[in-house]
Amino acid sequence: GISCFFLTQTYRCQLGGISKPIRGQATFLVLFRTKNKDELDQVCAECAGEIDEDTFTDVYNAAVKDKHDFMFIDFHPKDPSLQFRRGYNEALLMSS
């Protein structure tokens, strides 16, 4: 019963960032706007089992459209329609 929060400015890299074992065990990811396309592609690749690249890009852009907005990803959602959110509450991708 412990929660760990990792705050970093890089998603993954040789030094710093979040290691693969930690990313693999993550329950949530909060992603703010980034200009680093490679980093965004890395997050997209790790969500590949959930949504395709074009959908991920659309959801990300909707999530970070305003200043200080962020994309909240729940990797183990109780309600699948809440897996991808703008902030903590606004669902962005409704399940089919």
PDB file of C-alpha atoms in Angstrom:
ATOM      1  CA  GLY A   1       0.000   0.000   0.000  1.00  0.00           C
ATOM      2  CA  ILE A   2       2.450   2.685  -1.066  1.00  0.00           C
ATOM      3  CA  SER A   3       2.159   5.292  -3.791  1.00  0.00           C
ATOM      4  CA  CYS A   4       5.280   6.626  -5.478  1.00  0.00           C
ATOM      5  CA  PHE A   5       5.361   9.735  -7.619  1.00  0.00           C
ATOM      6  CA  PHE A   6       8.175  10.362 -10.085  1.00  0.00           C
ATOM      7  CA  LEU A   7       8.506  13.898 -11.386  1.00  0.00           C
ATOM      8  CA  THR A   8      10.814  14.317 -14.331  1.00  0.00           C
ATOM      9  CA  GLN A   9      11.297  16.589 -17.306  1.00  0.00           C
ATOM     10  CA  THR A  10      12.160  13.698 -19.619  1.00  0.00           C
ATOM     11  CA  TYR A  11      10.150  10.562 -20.215  1.00  0.00           C
ATOM     12  CA  ARG A  12      13.083   8.281 -20.890  1.00  0.00           C
ATOM     13  CA  CYS A  13      16.757   8.740 -21.663  1.00  0.00           C
ATOM     14  CA  GLN A  14      20.163   7.282 -20.883  1.00  0.00           C
ATOM     15  CA  LEU A  15      20.613   9.405 -17.749  1.00  0.00           C
ATOM     16  CA  GLY A  16      17.580  10.638 -15.861  1.00  0.00           C
ATOM     17  CA  GLY A  17      14.042  10.145 -17.035  1.00  0.00           C
ATOM     18  CA  ILE A  18      11.921   7.228 -15.922  1.00  0.00           C
ATOM     19  CA  SER A  19      13.376   3.728 -16.163  1.00  0.00           C
ATOM     20  CA  LYS A  20      11.561   1.023 -18.119  1.00  0.00           C
ATOM     21  CA  PRO A  21      10.637  -1.084 -15.035  1.00  0.00           C
ATOM     22  CA  ILE A  22       9.001   1.939 -13.425  1.00  0.00           C
ATOM     23  CA  ARG A  23       7.177   2.911 -16.630  1.00  0.00           C
ATOM     24  CA  GLY A  24       5.971  -0.682 -16.943  1.00  0.00           C
ATOM     25  CA  GLN A  25       4.455  -0.613 -13.457  1.00  0.00           C
ATOM     26  CA  ALA A  26       2.931   2.865 -13.690  1.00  0.00           C
ATOM     27  CA  THR A  27      -0.752   3.243 -12.965  1.00  0.00           C
ATOM     28  CA  PHE A  28      -1.079   6.836 -14.157  1.00  0.00           C
ATOM     29  CA  LEU A  29       0.825   9.211 -16.392  1.00  0.00           C
ATOM     30  CA  VAL A  30       0.410  12.982 -16.385  1.00  0.00           C
ATOM     31  CA  LEU A  31       1.769  14.496 -19.580  1.00  0.00           C
ATOM     32  CA  PHE A  32       2.046  18.232 -20.076  1.00  0.00           C
ATOM     33  CA  ARG A  33       2.602  19.939 -23.426  1.00  0.00           C
ATOM     34  CA  THR A  34       5.950  19.064 -24.984  1.00  0.00           C
ATOM     35  CA  LYS A  35       7.701  20.305 -28.090  1.00  0.00           C
ATOM     36  CA  ASN A  36       9.833  17.151 -28.182  1.00  0.00           C
ATOM     37  CA  LYS A  37       8.252  14.983 -30.913  1.00  0.00           C
ATOM     38  CA  ASP A  38      10.533  12.020 -30.113  1.00  0.00           C
ATOM     39  CA  GLU A  39       9.420  12.013 -26.497  1.00  0.00           C
ATOM     40  CA  LEU A  40       5.758  12.210 -27.488  1.00  0.00           C
ATOM     41  CA  ASP A  41       6.316   9.321 -29.919  1.00  0.00           C
ATOM     42  CA  GLN A  42       7.791   7.270 -27.056  1.00  0.00           C
ATOM     43  CA  VAL A  43       4.686   7.811 -24.927  1.00  0.00           C
ATOM     44  CA  CYS A  44       2.504   6.981 -27.930  1.00  0.00           C
ATOM     45  CA  ALA A  45       4.441   3.754 -28.524  1.00  0.00           C
ATOM     46  CA  GLU A  46       3.834   2.675 -24.941  1.00  0.00           C
ATOM     47  CA  CYS A  47       0.090   3.291 -25.437  1.00  0.00           C
ATOM     48  CA  ALA A  48       0.068   1.396 -28.750  1.00  0.00           C
ATOM     49  CA  GLY A  49      -1.905  -1.494 -27.275  1.00  0.00           C
ATOM     50  CA  GLU A  50      -4.697   0.892 -26.337  1.00  0.00           C
ATOM     51  CA  ILE A  51      -5.048   3.328 -29.253  1.00  0.00           C
ATOM     52  CA  ASP A  52      -3.397   3.950 -32.623  1.00  0.00           C
ATOM     53  CA  GLU A  53      -0.904   6.758 -33.266  1.00  0.00           C
ATOM     54  CA  ASP A  54      -3.331   9.106 -35.040  1.00  0.00           C
ATOM     55  CA  THR A  55      -5.921   8.765 -32.276  1.00  0.00           C
ATOM     56  CA  PHE A  56      -3.248   9.304 -29.623  1.00  0.00           C
ATOM     57  CA  THR A  57      -2.123  12.504 -31.368  1.00  0.00           C
ATOM     58  CA  ASP A  58      -5.714  13.779 -31.568  1.00  0.00           C
ATOM     59  CA  VAL A  59      -6.354  12.982 -27.902  1.00  0.00           C
ATOM     60  CA  TYR A  60      -3.058  14.572 -26.822  1.00  0.00           C
ATOM     61  CA  ASN A  61      -3.765  17.766 -28.783  1.00  0.00           C
ATOM     62  CA  ALA A  62      -7.252  18.014 -27.278  1.00  0.00           C
ATOM     63  CA  ALA A  63      -5.846  17.448 -23.794  1.00  0.00           C
ATOM     64  CA  VAL A  64      -3.189  20.163 -23.913  1.00  0.00           C
ATOM     65  CA  LYS A  65      -5.022  22.775 -25.961  1.00  0.00           C
ATOM     66  CA  ASP A  66      -4.966  25.456 -23.249  1.00  0.00           C
ATOM     67  CA  LYS A  67      -2.164  26.802 -21.077  1.00  0.00           C
ATOM     68  CA  HIS A  68      -1.427  24.564 -18.051  1.00  0.00           C
ATOM     69  CA  ASP A  69      -3.591  21.702 -19.411  1.00  0.00           C
ATOM     70  CA  PHE A  70      -2.334  18.145 -19.242  1.00  0.00           C
ATOM     71  CA  MET A  71      -3.181  14.699 -20.544  1.00  0.00           C
ATOM     72  CA  PHE A  72      -3.970  12.181 -17.822  1.00  0.00           C
ATOM     73  CA  ILE A  73      -3.578   8.517 -18.814  1.00  0.00           C
ATOM     74  CA  ASP A  74      -4.965   5.812 -16.543  1.00  0.00           C
ATOM     75  CA  PHE A  75      -3.274   2.535 -17.483  1.00  0.00           C
ATOM     76  CA  HIS A  76      -5.685   0.489 -15.330  1.00  0.00           C
ATOM     77  CA  PRO A  77      -9.014   2.318 -15.519  1.00  0.00           C
ATOM     78  CA  LYS A  78     -12.083   1.022 -13.702  1.00  0.00           C
ATOM     79  CA  ASP A  79     -14.122   2.680 -16.464  1.00  0.00           C
ATOM     80  CA  PRO A  80     -12.482   2.303 -19.927  1.00  0.00           C
ATOM     81  CA  SER A  81     -14.062   5.565 -21.114  1.00  0.00           C
ATOM     82  CA  LEU A  82     -11.903   7.423 -18.563  1.00  0.00           C
ATOM     83  CA  GLN A  83      -8.531   6.052 -19.659  1.00  0.00           C
ATOM     84  CA  PHE A  84      -7.523   9.222 -21.523  1.00  0.00           C
ATOM     85  CA  ARG A  85      -8.506  12.543 -19.947  1.00  0.00           C
ATOM     86  CA  ARG A  86      -7.966  16.252 -20.165  1.00  0.00           C
ATOM     87  CA  GLY A  87      -7.015  17.104 -16.629  1.00  0.00           C
ATOM     88  CA  TYR A  88      -8.370  14.644 -14.105  1.00  0.00           C
ATOM     89  CA  ASN A  89     -12.025  14.608 -15.076  1.00  0.00           C
ATOM     90  CA  GLU A  90     -12.755  15.301 -18.753  1.00  0.00           C
ATOM     91  CA  ALA A  91     -12.925  12.048 -20.743  1.00  0.00           C
ATOM     92  CA  LEU A  92     -11.411  12.405 -24.212  1.00  0.00           C
ATOM     93  CA  LEU A  93     -11.867   8.998 -25.757  1.00  0.00           C
ATOM     94  CA  MET A  94     -15.085   7.143 -25.256  1.00  0.00           C
ATOM     95  CA  SER A  95     -14.914   3.356 -25.456  1.00  0.00           C
ATOM     96  CA  SER A  96     -16.903   1.644 -28.193  1.00  0.00           C
TER      97      SER A  96
END
